């Protein structure tokens, strides 16, 4: 079965918004062995949308549309669908939908704005898909041999509607033939090196087919296999295992897991706790850790010591150390980590201090310079372990890489990878920044 | 001039990655009065890419391709471009590009992996676009009357290449006729209410044309006007002013500014400082604030008191208060804010405590319950001001809305908006949670 995905909205074609629905829908279709052959995005123009629907419907078995079902005058997907499905016939009011929309407003103690009435309109040959999360019902119908589903744009309305009313309709015809996908991810090796480690696994005629891609400095190996269900399942398992072995110790987590999830699992398993001290990342590392549900099992909290005064006041970093080495230095990173350990009583602490730019760089410490230290309590009473990086990119990229490198450093420590396992972007330590006892 | 944008990659059509390049490119084209008529995404299939290039080239004046220029076997844009531009003729090695790629590796003290050689290949009729940020040169050439630019996929390589080598080629033919776009943004009113406040400004036959859209709970009014340059410029200014007036006090910042930038500007202007105390957001509020360059001018830092013990230890929140009202309550939020104020010496403090889910909700305090307090030092010695929200959505959405609502609450205080200005998702205060003196 072949699918196409059509996204609607001026905000997309004008580049004011990024379309995330197409990727989400494609992933859900791939899980159901349906290959998406095209994503297309069109602006809020009734004629253009109608032409796009008509054309895509001739080229695929399923067309999923998202967006353009809102209450305002620029929401035109209903009308365009009518132009294709029931040309020349006016849209009909769906009474059930109208009562439901009115009830949403009355339950909030408000009157329904007149504009919301149009959300109850549908082409005569289409049926409504209920939306328990908003005022925009979806639509389903046929254009020729193609089944068309029209879903609201906001992901938290679109996604449940897909699961409840689209997925059950998408049963593939040959249940013994499947398309399976998986991915393996690593952080800290460049893409070329990662690909070289995979060797002939990446030949383009293979089945399973393996490709690599990079997103925000995480390198992914994407695996796709089609064929007999049981054979495909064995193949994909074996391929995942081979890649995980080739990428050790940089590979982390299972499919789709983040570094923070992987590290969190290990902390939970070892019944140890974590605190952080952040400067240039400003809380991003904490945010990544707390993105994981139940992170309260191991995450105690942290300090955002953005000003130097707070590095001393909250973390007891000696003022002398800051004066001597600068706030962005290995000794200060290490003192921040031990300070966070002390202040929190956690078993592990991570500290990050750096220059995220665009200003503040110098010849010796250019923008992108980041020092990261990890410290641990417990039997070993280990001295902090620290690394010096120079990350490329802008303010966001530098800070994102810094937070991820910090998690990878902690992960290396937790799996007892060799301390000298290199990480991409690591700088050779300069003599002026040699370590001092913390 | 009409443009199309073609993105390449299995990771996109399989839904493993979200395409951000198309939006970024469309926005840059719109700034240059070029309308993007279509975004299309295709997988790593040489034939499909070639067919897509050939078809889109007949429908627009400029085609910008991103992705598929990497060093690995699944990077096939070069080959597909050759199939369309110089069918039947092998790709040529570009000596300048080859020497440049080799020099990147030698400058890092490494040998060039063999796979990177293919990045120096180009169709005979195309020219190379230099890439100072990576090993993938771009390509430029013609397909019929359509100018085609092929750029690398990673944004930090693609974006500078667009500015340096694509933008200068895109001078429009009628310099007195322009397409201008602008947007106005608000946080805290629903989209329907925001649209109703705009009235007939939103008629679909208007020029300027105004549409609304929502992204991560920020409501945008998008304005597009075409016509004589001077007239269009006046029109867009007047329309922006009318929308800003209609949306006061929810409207914030100039085009594209974040709430954190807007609040930061005000803090810088008033020479006051800010500290934060976060629980469920885990550092996200601090991250948003530090996303803004030079935020060190006004942001002192903060506490991520994820465990209750740290709320007491770092912020002096009385244990009794937590026992009596729970960690997620107005009194605790207010005590966190005054604690952060005390510990930091900042002029303003924001505190957030809530239940982000998916677990931890109760009947009285469902998932999404968040209490936010702001406190200020100075002449007024005002008591903390706090609000009780129930945000919809998942763990990420709840925390994103919470951090933004916190910034909007501080913004309301800084512009002296009426304290009772309602915010969407605000809950009626329950008797059990009435305020106590902090």
Coordinates of C-alpha atoms in Angstrom, one line a residue, chain A residues 111-366:
Chain A
X111 CA -21.1 30.7 24.0
X112 CA -20.0 29.1 20.8
X113 CA -18.3 31.8 18.5
X114 CA -20.2 31.9 15.2
X115 CA -17.0 31.1 13.3
X116 CA -16.9 27.6 14.9
X117 CA -20.2 26.7 13.1
X118 CA -18.3 26.0 9.9
X119 CA -16.3 23.2 11.6
X120 CA -19.5 21.2 11.4
X121 CA -19.6 21.3 7.6
X122 CA -18.7 18.3 5.4
X123 CA -18.9 17.2 1.8
X124 CA -22.2 15.2 1.3
X125 CA -20.3 11.9 0.6
X126 CA -17.8 12.3 3.5
X127 CA -18.3 11.2 7.1
X128 CA -17.1 13.0 10.2
X129 CA -14.4 11.7 12.5
X130 CA -15.0 12.8 16.1
X131 CA -12.4 14.9 17.9
X132 CA -12.5 14.6 21.7
X133 CA -9.5 17.0 22.0
X134 CA -10.7 20.1 20.1
X135 CA -13.5 21.7 18.0
X136 CA -12.3 20.4 14.6
X137 CA -13.9 17.1 13.6
X138 CA -11.9 15.2 10.9
X139 CA -13.3 13.9 7.6
X140 CA -13.1 10.6 5.8
X141 CA -14.2 9.7 2.3
X142 CA -13.0 8.4 -1.1
X143 CA -11.6 10.1 -4.2
X144 CA -11.6 7.5 -6.9
X145 CA -9.8 4.4 -5.5
X146 CA -8.0 6.4 -3.0
X147 CA -9.1 6.6 0.6
X148 CA -8.8 10.2 2.0
X149 CA -8.5 11.1 5.6
X150 CA -8.5 14.8 6.6
X151 CA -7.2 15.5 10.2
X152 CA -6.8 18.7 12.2
X153 CA -3.4 20.3 12.3
X154 CA -2.6 20.5 16.0
X155 CA -0.6 17.3 16.8
X156 CA -2.5 16.6 20.1
X157 CA -5.8 16.5 18.1
X158 CA -4.4 14.9 15.0
X159 CA -2.5 12.0 16.7
X160 CA -5.4 10.5 18.7
X161 CA -7.7 10.8 15.7
X162 CA -5.2 8.9 13.6
X163 CA -5.0 6.1 16.2
X164 CA -8.8 6.0 16.7
X165 CA -10.2 6.5 13.2
X166 CA -7.4 6.1 10.6
X167 CA -5.2 3.2 11.8
X168 CA -8.0 0.7 12.1
X169 CA -8.8 1.3 8.4
X170 CA -5.3 0.5 7.2
X171 CA -5.0 -3.2 7.3
X172 CA -2.5 -4.4 4.7
X173 CA -3.6 -7.1 2.2
X174 CA -0.6 -9.5 2.5
X175 CA -0.2 -10.0 6.2
X176 CA 2.8 -12.3 5.8
X177 CA 4.8 -9.7 3.9
X178 CA 6.0 -6.8 6.1
X179 CA 8.1 -3.7 6.0
X180 CA 10.1 -3.4 9.3
X181 CA 12.2 -0.5 10.3
X182 CA 14.6 0.1 13.2
X183 CA 17.2 2.5 14.1
X184 CA 20.4 2.5 16.1
X185 CA 21.9 5.7 17.4
X186 CA 25.2 7.0 18.6
X187 CA 26.7 10.2 20.0
X188 CA 30.4 11.2 19.8
X189 CA 31.7 9.7 16.6
X190 CA 31.4 11.6 13.3
X191 CA 29.1 10.2 10.5
X192 CA 31.9 9.2 8.2
X193 CA 33.7 7.2 10.9
X194 CA 30.5 5.6 12.0
X195 CA 29.7 4.6 8.4
X196 CA 33.2 3.2 7.9
X197 CA 32.7 1.0 11.0
X198 CA 29.6 -0.4 9.3
X199 CA 31.5 -1.5 6.1
X200 CA 29.4 -3.4 3.6
X201 CA 26.3 -3.4 5.8
X202 CA 25.6 -0.1 4.0
X203 CA 25.5 -1.5 0.4
X204 CA 22.5 0.0 -1.4
X205 CA 21.3 -3.3 -2.8
X206 CA 21.1 -5.0 0.6
X207 CA 17.9 -6.1 2.2
X208 CA 18.0 -5.2 5.1
X209 CA 19.0 -1.7 3.8
X210 CA 21.1 0.4 6.1
X211 CA 21.6 4.2 5.8
X212 CA 23.0 6.8 8.1
X213 CA 21.9 10.3 8.9
X214 CA 22.7 12.9 11.5
X215 CA 20.3 15.0 13.5
X216 CA 21.5 17.5 16.1
X217 CA 24.8 15.6 16.3
X218 CA 23.2 12.2 17.0
X219 CA 24.2 9.8 14.2
X220 CA 21.4 7.3 13.3
X221 CA 21.7 4.1 11.4
X222 CA 18.3 3.5 9.8
X223 CA 17.5 -0.1 8.9
X224 CA 14.6 -1.1 6.6
X225 CA 13.8 -4.7 5.6
X226 CA 10.9 -6.1 3.6
X227 CA 9.8 -9.7 3.2
X228 CA 8.4 -12.6 5.0
X229 CA 7.4 -11.5 8.5
X230 CA 9.4 -14.0 10.5
X231 CA 12.5 -13.8 8.3
X232 CA 12.4 -10.0 8.3
X233 CA 12.1 -9.9 12.1
X234 CA 15.3 -12.1 12.5
X235 CA 17.1 -10.0 9.9
X236 CA 16.4 -6.7 11.6
X237 CA 17.4 -8.1 15.0
X238 CA 20.7 -9.3 13.7
X239 CA 21.4 -6.1 11.9
X240 CA 20.7 -4.0 15.0
X241 CA 23.1 -6.3 16.9
X242 CA 25.9 -5.9 14.4
X243 CA 25.6 -2.1 14.3
X244 CA 25.5 -1.9 18.1
X245 CA 28.7 -3.9 18.3
X246 CA 30.4 -1.8 15.6
X247 CA 29.5 1.4 17.4
X248 CA 30.3 0.5 20.9
X249 CA 30.7 2.4 23.3
X250 CA 29.1 5.4 21.5
X251 CA 25.8 3.6 20.8
X252 CA 23.1 4.2 23.3
X253 CA 19.5 3.3 24.2
X254 CA 17.0 1.3 22.2
X255 CA 15.1 2.6 19.2
X256 CA 14.1 6.2 19.7
X257 CA 15.5 6.5 23.3
X258 CA 17.3 9.7 24.2
X259 CA 20.7 9.8 26.0
X260 CA 18.8 11.1 29.1
X261 CA 16.5 8.0 29.0
X262 CA 19.5 5.7 28.6
X263 CA 21.4 7.3 31.5
X264 CA 18.2 7.5 33.6
X265 CA 17.7 3.7 33.2
X266 CA 21.2 3.0 34.4
X267 CA 20.8 5.4 37.4
X268 CA 17.5 3.7 38.3
X269 CA 19.0 0.3 38.0
X270 CA 22.0 1.2 40.2
X271 CA 19.8 3.1 42.7
X272 CA 22.0 6.2 42.5
X273 CA 21.1 9.8 42.1
X274 CA 22.1 12.8 40.0
X275 CA 22.5 16.5 40.4
X276 CA 23.6 19.1 37.8
X277 CA 25.3 22.5 37.8
X278 CA 24.9 24.5 34.6
X279 CA 26.2 27.7 33.3
X280 CA 26.0 28.3 29.5
X281 CA 23.3 25.6 29.0
X282 CA 21.1 27.6 31.4
X283 CA 19.0 24.6 32.5
X284 CA 18.9 22.6 29.2
X285 CA 20.7 19.6 30.7
X286 CA 18.1 19.5 33.6
X287 CA 15.3 19.9 31.1
X288 CA 16.6 16.9 29.0
X289 CA 16.8 14.8 32.2
X290 CA 13.3 15.8 33.3
X291 CA 11.9 15.2 29.8
X292 CA 12.0 11.6 30.9
X293 CA 8.9 10.4 32.9
X294 CA 9.7 9.3 36.4
X295 CA 13.1 11.0 36.4
X296 CA 12.3 12.0 40.0
X297 CA 13.4 8.4 40.8
X298 CA 17.1 9.5 40.4
X299 CA 17.2 13.2 39.6
X300 CA 17.5 15.5 42.6
X301 CA 17.8 18.8 40.9
X302 CA 20.4 21.4 40.1
X303 CA 21.8 24.9 39.9
X304 CA 21.8 27.3 37.0
X305 CA 24.8 29.4 38.1
X306 CA 24.7 31.8 35.2
X307 CA 26.4 34.6 37.0
X308 CA 29.9 34.0 38.4
X309 CA 28.8 35.3 41.8
X310 CA 26.3 32.4 42.1
X311 CA 29.0 29.8 41.2
X312 CA 30.7 30.9 44.4
X313 CA 27.6 31.5 46.5
X314 CA 25.6 28.4 45.6
X315 CA 28.4 25.9 44.7
X316 CA 31.4 27.2 46.8
X317 CA 33.6 27.6 43.8
X318 CA 36.5 29.6 45.2
X319 CA 36.6 33.2 43.8
X320 CA 40.4 32.7 43.4
X321 CA 39.9 29.8 41.0
X322 CA 37.6 31.9 38.8
X323 CA 40.0 34.9 38.9
X324 CA 43.0 32.6 38.0
X325 CA 41.5 30.4 35.4
X326 CA 38.4 32.2 34.2
X327 CA 34.8 30.9 34.8
X328 CA 35.2 28.8 31.6
X329 CA 38.0 26.4 32.6
X330 CA 38.5 22.9 33.7
X331 CA 39.2 23.8 37.4
X332 CA 36.0 25.7 37.6
X333 CA 34.0 23.0 35.9
X334 CA 35.4 20.5 38.4
X335 CA 34.7 22.7 41.4
X336 CA 31.1 23.2 40.2
X337 CA 30.7 19.4 40.0
X338 CA 32.0 18.8 43.4
X339 CA 30.0 21.8 44.7
X340 CA 26.8 20.3 43.3
X341 CA 27.6 17.0 44.8
X342 CA 28.1 18.5 48.2
X343 CA 25.0 20.8 48.0
X344 CA 22.7 18.0 46.8
X345 CA 24.0 14.8 48.5
X346 CA 23.6 13.1 45.1
X347 CA 25.8 10.2 44.0
X348 CA 26.7 11.8 40.7
X349 CA 27.0 15.4 39.5
X350 CA 27.6 16.9 36.1
X351 CA 28.8 20.5 35.6
X352 CA 29.0 22.5 32.4
X353 CA 30.6 25.9 31.9
X354 CA 31.2 27.4 28.4
X355 CA 31.0 30.2 25.9
X356 CA 27.9 29.9 23.8
X357 CA 28.3 33.1 21.9
X358 CA 27.7 34.9 19.7
X359 CA 29.9 37.2 21.8
X360 CA 32.3 36.5 24.6
X361 CA 34.9 34.5 22.6
X362 CA 38.7 35.2 22.7
X363 CA 41.6 33.8 20.8
X364 CA 42.5 31.3 23.6
X365 CA 38.8 30.6 24.4
X366 CA 36.8 30.9 21.2

